[in-house]
XYZ file of C-alpha atoms in Angstrom:
495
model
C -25.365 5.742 -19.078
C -22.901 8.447 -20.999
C -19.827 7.429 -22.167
C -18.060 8.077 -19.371
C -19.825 6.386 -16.781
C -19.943 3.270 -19.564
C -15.666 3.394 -19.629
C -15.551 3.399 -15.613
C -18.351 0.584 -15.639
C -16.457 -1.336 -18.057
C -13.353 -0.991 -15.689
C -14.506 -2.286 -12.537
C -16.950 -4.793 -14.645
C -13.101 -6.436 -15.390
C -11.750 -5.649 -12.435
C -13.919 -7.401 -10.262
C -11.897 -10.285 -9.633
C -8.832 -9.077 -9.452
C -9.961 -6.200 -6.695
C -11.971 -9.127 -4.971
C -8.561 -11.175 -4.717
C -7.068 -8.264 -2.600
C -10.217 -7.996 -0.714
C -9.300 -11.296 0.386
C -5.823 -10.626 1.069
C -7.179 -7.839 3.579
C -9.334 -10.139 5.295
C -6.217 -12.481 6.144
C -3.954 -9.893 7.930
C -4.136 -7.266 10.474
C -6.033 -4.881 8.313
C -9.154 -6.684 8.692
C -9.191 -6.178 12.505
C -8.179 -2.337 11.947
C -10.365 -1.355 9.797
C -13.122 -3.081 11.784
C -12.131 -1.338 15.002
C -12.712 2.063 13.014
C -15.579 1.523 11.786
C -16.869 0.164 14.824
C -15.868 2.843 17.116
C -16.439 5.889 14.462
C -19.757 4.945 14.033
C -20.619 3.795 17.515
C -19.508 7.245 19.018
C -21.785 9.054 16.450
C -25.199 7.397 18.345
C -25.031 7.244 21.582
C -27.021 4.521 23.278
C -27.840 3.130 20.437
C -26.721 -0.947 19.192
C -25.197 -1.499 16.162
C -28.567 -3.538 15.067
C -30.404 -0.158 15.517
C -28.022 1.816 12.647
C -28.666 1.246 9.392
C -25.407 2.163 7.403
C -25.066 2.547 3.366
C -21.666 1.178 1.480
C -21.610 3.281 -0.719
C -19.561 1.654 -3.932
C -19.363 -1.333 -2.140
C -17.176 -3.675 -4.653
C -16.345 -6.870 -3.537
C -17.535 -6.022 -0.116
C -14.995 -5.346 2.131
C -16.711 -3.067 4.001
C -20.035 -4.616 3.516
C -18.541 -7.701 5.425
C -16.668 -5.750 8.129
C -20.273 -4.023 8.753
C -22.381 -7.174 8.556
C -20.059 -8.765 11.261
C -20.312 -5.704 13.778
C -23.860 -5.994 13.448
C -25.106 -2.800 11.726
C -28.108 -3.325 8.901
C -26.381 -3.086 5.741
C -27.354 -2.127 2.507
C -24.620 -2.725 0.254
C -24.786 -0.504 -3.361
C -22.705 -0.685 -6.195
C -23.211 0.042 -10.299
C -21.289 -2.813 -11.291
C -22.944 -6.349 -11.205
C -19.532 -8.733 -11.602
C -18.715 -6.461 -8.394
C -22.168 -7.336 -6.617
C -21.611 -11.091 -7.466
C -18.302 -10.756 -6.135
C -19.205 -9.279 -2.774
C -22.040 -11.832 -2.250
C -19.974 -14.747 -2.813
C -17.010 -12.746 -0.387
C -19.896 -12.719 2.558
C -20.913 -16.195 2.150
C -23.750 -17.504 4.415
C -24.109 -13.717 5.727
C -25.130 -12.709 1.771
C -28.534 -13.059 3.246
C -28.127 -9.866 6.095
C -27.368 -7.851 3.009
C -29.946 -5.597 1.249
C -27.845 -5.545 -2.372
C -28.631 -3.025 -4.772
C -27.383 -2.336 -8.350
C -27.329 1.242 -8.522
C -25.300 4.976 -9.334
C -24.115 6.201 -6.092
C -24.852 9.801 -7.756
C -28.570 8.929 -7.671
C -30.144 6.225 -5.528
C -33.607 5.427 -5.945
C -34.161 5.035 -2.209
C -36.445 7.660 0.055
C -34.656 10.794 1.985
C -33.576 9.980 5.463
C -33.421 5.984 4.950
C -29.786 5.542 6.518
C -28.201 6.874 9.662
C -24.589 6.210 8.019
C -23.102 6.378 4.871
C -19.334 4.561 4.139
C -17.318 4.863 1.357
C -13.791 3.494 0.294
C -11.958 4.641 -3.040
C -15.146 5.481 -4.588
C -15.375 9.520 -5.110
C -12.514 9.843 -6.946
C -13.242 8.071 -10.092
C -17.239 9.564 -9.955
C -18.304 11.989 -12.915
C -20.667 14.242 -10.680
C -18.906 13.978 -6.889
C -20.638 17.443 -5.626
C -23.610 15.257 -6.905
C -23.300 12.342 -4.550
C -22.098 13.935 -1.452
C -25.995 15.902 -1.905
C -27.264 12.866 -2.542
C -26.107 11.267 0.273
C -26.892 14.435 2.326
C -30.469 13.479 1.185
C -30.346 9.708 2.203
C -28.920 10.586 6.008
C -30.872 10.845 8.905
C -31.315 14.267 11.016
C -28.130 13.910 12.835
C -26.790 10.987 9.784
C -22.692 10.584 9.812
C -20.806 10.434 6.568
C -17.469 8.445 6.600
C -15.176 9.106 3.566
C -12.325 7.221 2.381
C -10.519 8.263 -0.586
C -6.896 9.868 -1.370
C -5.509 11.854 -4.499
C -4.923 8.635 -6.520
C -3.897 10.022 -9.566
C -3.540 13.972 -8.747
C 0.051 12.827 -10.456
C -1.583 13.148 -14.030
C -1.756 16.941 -13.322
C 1.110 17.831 -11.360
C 5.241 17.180 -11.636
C 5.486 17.675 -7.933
C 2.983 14.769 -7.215
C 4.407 12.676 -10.653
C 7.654 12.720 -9.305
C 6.654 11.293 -5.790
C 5.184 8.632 -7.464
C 7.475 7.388 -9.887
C 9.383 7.254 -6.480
C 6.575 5.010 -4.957
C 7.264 2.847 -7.857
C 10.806 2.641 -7.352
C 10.858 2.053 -3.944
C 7.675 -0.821 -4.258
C 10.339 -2.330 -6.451
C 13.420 -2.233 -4.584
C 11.380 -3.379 -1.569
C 10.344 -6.722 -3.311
C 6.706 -5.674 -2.577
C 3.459 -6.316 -5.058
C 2.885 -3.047 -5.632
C -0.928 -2.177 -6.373
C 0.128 0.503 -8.696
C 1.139 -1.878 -11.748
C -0.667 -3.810 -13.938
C -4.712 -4.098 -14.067
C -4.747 -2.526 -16.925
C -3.782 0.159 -15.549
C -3.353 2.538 -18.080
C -7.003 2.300 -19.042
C -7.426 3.680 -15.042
C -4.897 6.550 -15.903
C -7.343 7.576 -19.205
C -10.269 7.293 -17.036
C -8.592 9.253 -14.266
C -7.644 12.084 -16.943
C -11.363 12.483 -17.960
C -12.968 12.411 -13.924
C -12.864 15.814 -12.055
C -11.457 15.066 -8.709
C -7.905 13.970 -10.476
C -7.228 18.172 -10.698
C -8.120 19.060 -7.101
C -6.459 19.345 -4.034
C -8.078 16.603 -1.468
C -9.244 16.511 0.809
C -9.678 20.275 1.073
C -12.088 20.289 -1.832
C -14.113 17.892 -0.470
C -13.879 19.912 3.011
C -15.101 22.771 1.088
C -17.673 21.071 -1.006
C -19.489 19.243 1.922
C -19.744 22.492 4.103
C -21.141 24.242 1.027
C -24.113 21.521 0.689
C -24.327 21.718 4.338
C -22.827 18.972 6.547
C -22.598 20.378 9.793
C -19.272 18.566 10.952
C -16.805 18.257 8.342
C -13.344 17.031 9.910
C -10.533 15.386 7.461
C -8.330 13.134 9.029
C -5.213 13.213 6.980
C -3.467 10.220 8.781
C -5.813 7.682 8.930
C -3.772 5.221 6.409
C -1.226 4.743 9.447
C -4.088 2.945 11.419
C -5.107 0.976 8.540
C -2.702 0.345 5.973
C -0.335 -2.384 5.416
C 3.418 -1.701 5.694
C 3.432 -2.706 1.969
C 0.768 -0.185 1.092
C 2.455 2.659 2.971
C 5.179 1.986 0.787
C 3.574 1.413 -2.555
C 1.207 4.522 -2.071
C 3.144 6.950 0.005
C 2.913 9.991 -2.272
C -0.843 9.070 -1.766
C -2.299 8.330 1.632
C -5.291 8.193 2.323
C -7.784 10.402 4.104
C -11.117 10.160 5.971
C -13.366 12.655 5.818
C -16.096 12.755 9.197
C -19.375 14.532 8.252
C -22.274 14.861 9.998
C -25.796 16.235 8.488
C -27.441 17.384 11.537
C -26.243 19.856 14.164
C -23.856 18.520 17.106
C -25.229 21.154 19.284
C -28.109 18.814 20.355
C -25.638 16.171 21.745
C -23.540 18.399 23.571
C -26.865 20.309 24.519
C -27.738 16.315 26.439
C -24.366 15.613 27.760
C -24.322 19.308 29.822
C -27.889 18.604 31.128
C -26.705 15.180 31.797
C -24.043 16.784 34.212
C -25.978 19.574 35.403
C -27.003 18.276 38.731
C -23.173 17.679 39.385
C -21.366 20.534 37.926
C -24.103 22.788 40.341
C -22.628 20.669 43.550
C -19.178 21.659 42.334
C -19.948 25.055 41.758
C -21.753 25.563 44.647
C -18.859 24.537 46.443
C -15.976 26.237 44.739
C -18.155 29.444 46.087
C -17.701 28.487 49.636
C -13.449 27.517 48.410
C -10.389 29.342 48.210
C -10.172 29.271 44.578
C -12.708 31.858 44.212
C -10.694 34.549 45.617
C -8.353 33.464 43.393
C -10.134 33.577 40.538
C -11.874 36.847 41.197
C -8.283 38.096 41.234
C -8.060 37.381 38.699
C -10.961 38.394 36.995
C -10.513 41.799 38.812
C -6.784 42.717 37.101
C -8.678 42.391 33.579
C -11.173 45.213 34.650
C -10.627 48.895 34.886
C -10.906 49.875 38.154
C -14.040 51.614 39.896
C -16.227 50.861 37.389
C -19.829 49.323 37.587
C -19.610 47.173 34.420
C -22.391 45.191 32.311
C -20.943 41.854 31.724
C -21.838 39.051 29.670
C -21.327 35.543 30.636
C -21.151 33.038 27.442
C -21.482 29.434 28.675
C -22.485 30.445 31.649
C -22.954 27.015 33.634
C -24.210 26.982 36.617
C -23.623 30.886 36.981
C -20.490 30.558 39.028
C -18.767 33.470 37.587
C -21.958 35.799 36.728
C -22.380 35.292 40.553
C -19.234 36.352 42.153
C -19.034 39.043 39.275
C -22.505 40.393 40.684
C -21.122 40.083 44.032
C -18.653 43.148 42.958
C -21.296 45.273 42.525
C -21.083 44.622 38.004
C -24.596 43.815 36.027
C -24.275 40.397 34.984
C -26.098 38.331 32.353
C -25.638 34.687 31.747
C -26.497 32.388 28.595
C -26.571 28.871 28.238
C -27.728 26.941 25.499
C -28.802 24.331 27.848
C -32.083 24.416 29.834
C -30.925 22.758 33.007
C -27.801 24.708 33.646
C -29.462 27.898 32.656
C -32.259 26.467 35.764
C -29.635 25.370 38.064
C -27.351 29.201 37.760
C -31.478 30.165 38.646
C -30.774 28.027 42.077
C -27.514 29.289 42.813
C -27.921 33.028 42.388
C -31.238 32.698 44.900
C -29.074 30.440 47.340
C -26.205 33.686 47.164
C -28.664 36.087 47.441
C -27.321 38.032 44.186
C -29.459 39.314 41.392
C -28.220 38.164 38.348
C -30.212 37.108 34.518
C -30.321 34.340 32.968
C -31.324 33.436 29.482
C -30.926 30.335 27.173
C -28.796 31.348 24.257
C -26.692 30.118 21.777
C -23.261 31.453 22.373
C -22.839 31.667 18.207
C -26.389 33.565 17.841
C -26.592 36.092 20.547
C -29.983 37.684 20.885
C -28.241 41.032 21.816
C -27.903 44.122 20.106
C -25.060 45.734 19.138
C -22.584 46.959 21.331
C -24.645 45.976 24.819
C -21.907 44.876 27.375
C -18.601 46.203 28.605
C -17.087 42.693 28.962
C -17.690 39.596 27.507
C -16.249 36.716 29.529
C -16.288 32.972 29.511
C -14.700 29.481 30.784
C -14.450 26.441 29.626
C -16.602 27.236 26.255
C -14.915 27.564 23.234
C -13.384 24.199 23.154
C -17.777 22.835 22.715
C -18.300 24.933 19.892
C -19.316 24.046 16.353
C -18.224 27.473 15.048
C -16.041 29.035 17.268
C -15.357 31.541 14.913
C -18.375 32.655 14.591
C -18.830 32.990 18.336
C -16.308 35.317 18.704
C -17.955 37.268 15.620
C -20.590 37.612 18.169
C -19.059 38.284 20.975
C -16.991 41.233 19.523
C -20.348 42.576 17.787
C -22.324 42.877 21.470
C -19.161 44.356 22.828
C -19.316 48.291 23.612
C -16.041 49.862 21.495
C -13.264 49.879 24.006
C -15.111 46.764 25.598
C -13.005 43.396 26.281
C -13.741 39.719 26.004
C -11.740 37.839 28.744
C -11.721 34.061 27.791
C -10.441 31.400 29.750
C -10.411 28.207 28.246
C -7.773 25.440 27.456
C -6.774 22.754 24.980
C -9.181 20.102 25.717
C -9.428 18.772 22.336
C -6.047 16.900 22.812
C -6.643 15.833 25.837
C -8.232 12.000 26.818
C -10.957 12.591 29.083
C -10.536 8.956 30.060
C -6.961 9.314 31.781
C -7.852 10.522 35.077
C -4.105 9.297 36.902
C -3.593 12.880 38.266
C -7.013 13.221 39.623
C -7.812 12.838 43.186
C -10.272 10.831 44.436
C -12.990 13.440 45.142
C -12.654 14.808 41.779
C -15.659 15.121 39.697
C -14.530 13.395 37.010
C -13.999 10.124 38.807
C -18.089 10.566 40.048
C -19.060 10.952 36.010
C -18.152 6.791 34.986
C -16.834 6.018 32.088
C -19.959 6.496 29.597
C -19.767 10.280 30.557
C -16.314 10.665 29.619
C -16.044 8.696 26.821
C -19.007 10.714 25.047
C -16.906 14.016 26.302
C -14.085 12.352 23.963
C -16.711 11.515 21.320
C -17.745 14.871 20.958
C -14.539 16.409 20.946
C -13.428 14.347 17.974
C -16.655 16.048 16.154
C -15.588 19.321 16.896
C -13.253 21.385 14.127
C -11.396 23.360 17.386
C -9.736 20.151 18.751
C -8.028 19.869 15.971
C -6.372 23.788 16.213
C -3.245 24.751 17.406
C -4.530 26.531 20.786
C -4.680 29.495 21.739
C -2.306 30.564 18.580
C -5.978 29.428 16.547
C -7.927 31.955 18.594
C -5.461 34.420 18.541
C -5.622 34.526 14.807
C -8.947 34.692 14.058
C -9.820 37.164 16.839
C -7.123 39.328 14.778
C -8.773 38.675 11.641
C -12.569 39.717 13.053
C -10.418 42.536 14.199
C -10.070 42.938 17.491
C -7.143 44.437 19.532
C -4.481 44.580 22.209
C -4.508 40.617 22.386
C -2.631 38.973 25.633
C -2.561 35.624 26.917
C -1.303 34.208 30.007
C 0.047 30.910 29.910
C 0.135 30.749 34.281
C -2.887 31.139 35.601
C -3.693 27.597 36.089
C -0.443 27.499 38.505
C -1.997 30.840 40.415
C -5.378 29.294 40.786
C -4.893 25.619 40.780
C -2.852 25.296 43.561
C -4.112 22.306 45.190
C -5.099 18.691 43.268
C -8.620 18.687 44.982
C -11.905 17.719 43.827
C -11.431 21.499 42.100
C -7.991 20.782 39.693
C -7.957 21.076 36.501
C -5.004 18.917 35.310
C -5.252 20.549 31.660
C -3.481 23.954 31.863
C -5.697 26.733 31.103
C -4.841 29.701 28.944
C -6.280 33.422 29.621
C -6.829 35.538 26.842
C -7.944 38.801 26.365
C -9.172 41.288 23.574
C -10.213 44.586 23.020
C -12.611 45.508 20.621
C-alpha cells in the first residue's frame, strides 16, 4: 500500500469501534427501517421478476456492516468487502448468527480480485470520498456488474469545506447549530483532525458532487446515471440533518447496461392491448379531433412524407395516410411494429413500417417533411439525442410536431380519475408499477417539461418553437376508456 492508502487504513483501522457504535445507534431508530425500504425497493425495481435470493449485491466499503445487515435481512446474496480488518471483525460480530450468509472479503474497493460480471448490484455508503483513485473504482465496479448491473451511490461533499469559504462557513454553522441544539454532533471528535489531513490529500474533497461523479460515470459508460440530491430527507435522522446540513447527502443511480431492453419488454408486454385501444380510438370521436389537430400544423394542399417516431400501433401513421401524406412508422419494439402491420391491413391504408431506434434513425439526411410523435420522448434514454435525429432526417423548412406530456412526475399507480373502462385499470398493478420503475431510470423525468425540450431543441438549432398548453382540453373531452388525465403539451419546430 502507498502512503496514502496506509494513513486512511490506519484511520478506519481506529475507527472501527467508534463508527460500529453508531452503526448500532442506526439500527435502534427509524433509520434502520428507511434505509431498508430503499434499498429494498431501489434494487427490487432494477430486476423485474426476479427475488431478492436471485441478486447478488456487493457492499462496497462495507465497515461495520450496516448495509451488509440491512441486505442480508432482505434476502439478497451478499458479499460484504472492506480494506480494513478491525472493520470486517466489526461487521461480523454486528450480523451475529447471519455472519454465516456473508461472503467477507478483505480487499481495495479500487481493485477487487473477483471475475467481471460477478454481481448484479453494487452499494456504497461514505466510501468514494476518502478513495485515492475514485475514477478507478467506479471502472472497476463497471467491470464487476452484470449486463444490465445497478450501481447505488451514497456519498456527500464531506469536507468540500477545506477548499471553499462558501462551504467553510456553512459548516462552522452546522457546528454551531449541533451545539445550540444539544445534539451529538458527528462532526467532533474521532480524531478528527487526522480525517481533515486525510481529506486535504484525497481528490474528491476539490470537486463539485455529485456532478463530477455524474460526469465521471457517463464517461466510463454507465448507461443511467441519475443523482438524487435529496435522498438524506428519507433517511437521515433529525439530528443528522442538523449536524450535516451544509452536507447532505446524495445517491447516485447507475446502471451498466442499456434500459432500452426493459422498456423494449414492457411495450411488447402491452402490445396486444394498446392495438385494442387504438383500434378503437379509429372508429371514436377523438380522431377527428386529433387529426385537427394534426392538420393546423401542416401547410395546406400538400402531399407530405411523414415520419412517425414511436409509432405504436400505427394509429397516427394511419389516419395521416388516410389524408392522402406518405407515412413511415418506427418502433423499436417488434410487436408493436407487427401489430401497426395489423391495423394498417384492417384500414385498408398503405403505410411502412420498420423497427428503429428513435435515437439512431436509419435515414438519410433530410428524408421527411414532418417528423411527428406521441407519447415518446418521456421513454427515452437520450432524448437529446433523438431530437438530434429527428432534426437531421428533417427536409430544411421541415417540422417536428411532438406531442407528449410530463409523465415522469406523474404516479402511474393513482388511477382515481380514471374510469372504469380505462386501459390502465385492465394493465394490474405489476404493469404500472414497472411503468413507474422505469421512469425513475430515465434522466427526462427529472426535467422541467416542455421548458427542457424547448431548450435543447434551441440549442441543436432549430426554429420558430410553439407549444400549446390546451390541447388535451380540445381532444380529451370526455373521461372514457380514451382520457388521458396527464395534460399533454404540443410542440412544434422548424428546422
Amino acid at each position: 500500500m502507498g502512503e496514502l492508502m496506509n494513513e486512511i487504513h490506519d484511520y478506519w483501522t481506529q475507527r472501527a469501534e467508534g463508527y460500529s457504535d453508531y452503526n448500532k445507534q442506526e439500527m435502534k431508530d427509524d433509520r434502520r427501517t428507511n434505509w431498508k425500504k430503499l434499498l429494498q425497493s431501489s434494487i427490487l425495481e432494477a430486476f423485474p421478476g426476479r427475488t431478492p435470493e436471485d441478486i447478488h449485491v456487493l457492499d462496497a466499503g462495507c465497515g461495520p456492516g450496516f448495509f451488509t445487515r440491512l441486505l442480508t435481512e432482505i434476502g439478497f446474496q451478499v458479499t460484504a468487502l472492506d480494506c480494513t480488518e478491525e472493520m470486517l471483525r466489526e461487521a461480523q460480530v454486528n450480523l451475529g448468527e447471519q455472519a454465516g450468509q456473508v461472503r467477507w472479503m478483505l480487499g481495495d474497493v479500487e481493485k477487487i480480485e473477483l471475475p467481471d460480471l460477478s454481481f448484479d448490484c453494487i452499494v456504497s455508503r461514505n466510501v468514494t470520498w476518502n478513495l485515492q483513485h475514485p475514477r478507478e473504482a467506479y471502472k472497476e465496479w463497471f467491470r464487476l456488474l452484470q449486463s444490465n448491473g445497478l450501481l447505488l451511490n451514497f456519498d456527500a461533499n464531506w469536507y468540500h469545506y477545506l477548499f471553499d469559504e462558501e462551504k467553510k462557513a456553512e459548516y462552522e454553522r452546522d457546528r454551531v447549530q449541533s451545539s445550540e441544539a444539544g445534539i451529538d454532533d458527528c462532526n467532533v471528535g474521532n480524531r478528527f483532525e487526522v480525517m481533515e489531513e486525510i481529506a486535504r490529500k484525497v481528490p474528491l474533497s476539490r470537486q463539485m458532487r455529485p456532478d463530477w461523479d455524474v460526469k465521471t460515470l457517463r464517461e466510463i459508460g454507465y448507461q443511467f446515471v441519475i443523482p438524487d440530491t435529496k435522498i438524506w430527507e428519507q433517511v437521515w435522522s433529525e439530528e443528522e440533518k442538523i449536524s450535516c446540513a451544509s452536507t447532505p447527502m446524495f445517491m447516485i443511480r447507475a446502471h451498466k447496461d442499456d434500459i432500452k431492453r426493459r422498456v423494449v419488454h414492457y411495450w411488447s408486454a402491452r402490445s396486444s392491448s394498446f392495438l385494442d385501444q387504438r383500434r378503437e380510438e379509429l372508429h371514436h370521436e377523438i380522431n377527428e379531433r386529433w387529426l385537427r389537430e394534426i392538420r393546423k400544423k401542416l401547410p395546406e394542399g400538400q402531399a407530405l412524407k411523414i415520419l412517425d417516431v414511436g409509432c405504436g400501433a400505427g394509429y397516427f401513421s394511419i389516419i395521416l395516410s388516410g389524408e392522402g401524406h406518405q407515412c413511415t412508422g418506427v418502433d423499436l419494439t417488434p410487436e408493436m411494429i407487427r401489430a401497426a402491420h395489423t391495423l394498417a391491413r384492417e384500414e385498408g391504408v398503405s403505410c411502412e413500417f420498420k423497427v428503429m431506434d428513435a435515437e439512431n434513425l436509419e435515414f438519410e439526411d433530410e428524408t421527411f417533411d414532418v417528423v411527428i410523435s406521441r407519447n415518446l420522448t418521456w421513454t427515452l434514454p437520450h432524448p437529446q439525442q433523438a431530437y438530434r435525429e429527428w432534426l437531421r432526417v428533417l427536409k430544411p423548412k421541415g417540422r417536428l410536431i411532438n406531442i407528449d406530456a410530463n409523465y415522469g412526475a406523474e404516479d402511474s399507480t393513482r388511477m382515481e380519475d380514471l374510469p372504469t373502462d380505462h386501459a390502465h385499470h385492465m394493465l394490474g398493478n405489476a404493469v404500472l408499477r414497472e411503468n413507474n420503475a422505469i421512469k425513475r431510470q430515465l434522466s427526462i423525468s427529472f426535467q422541467k417539461r416542455p421548458a427542457w425540450d424547448v431548450g435543447v431543441l434551441e440549442e441543436e438549432g432549430a426554429e420558430e418553437l410553439t407549444l400549446d398548453f390546451r390541447i388535451s382540453d380540445r381532444v380529451y373531452l370526455e373521461k372514457d376508456q380514451f382520457y388521458n388525465p396527464t395534460r399533454l403539451f404540443l410542440l412544434t419546430a422548424d428546422k
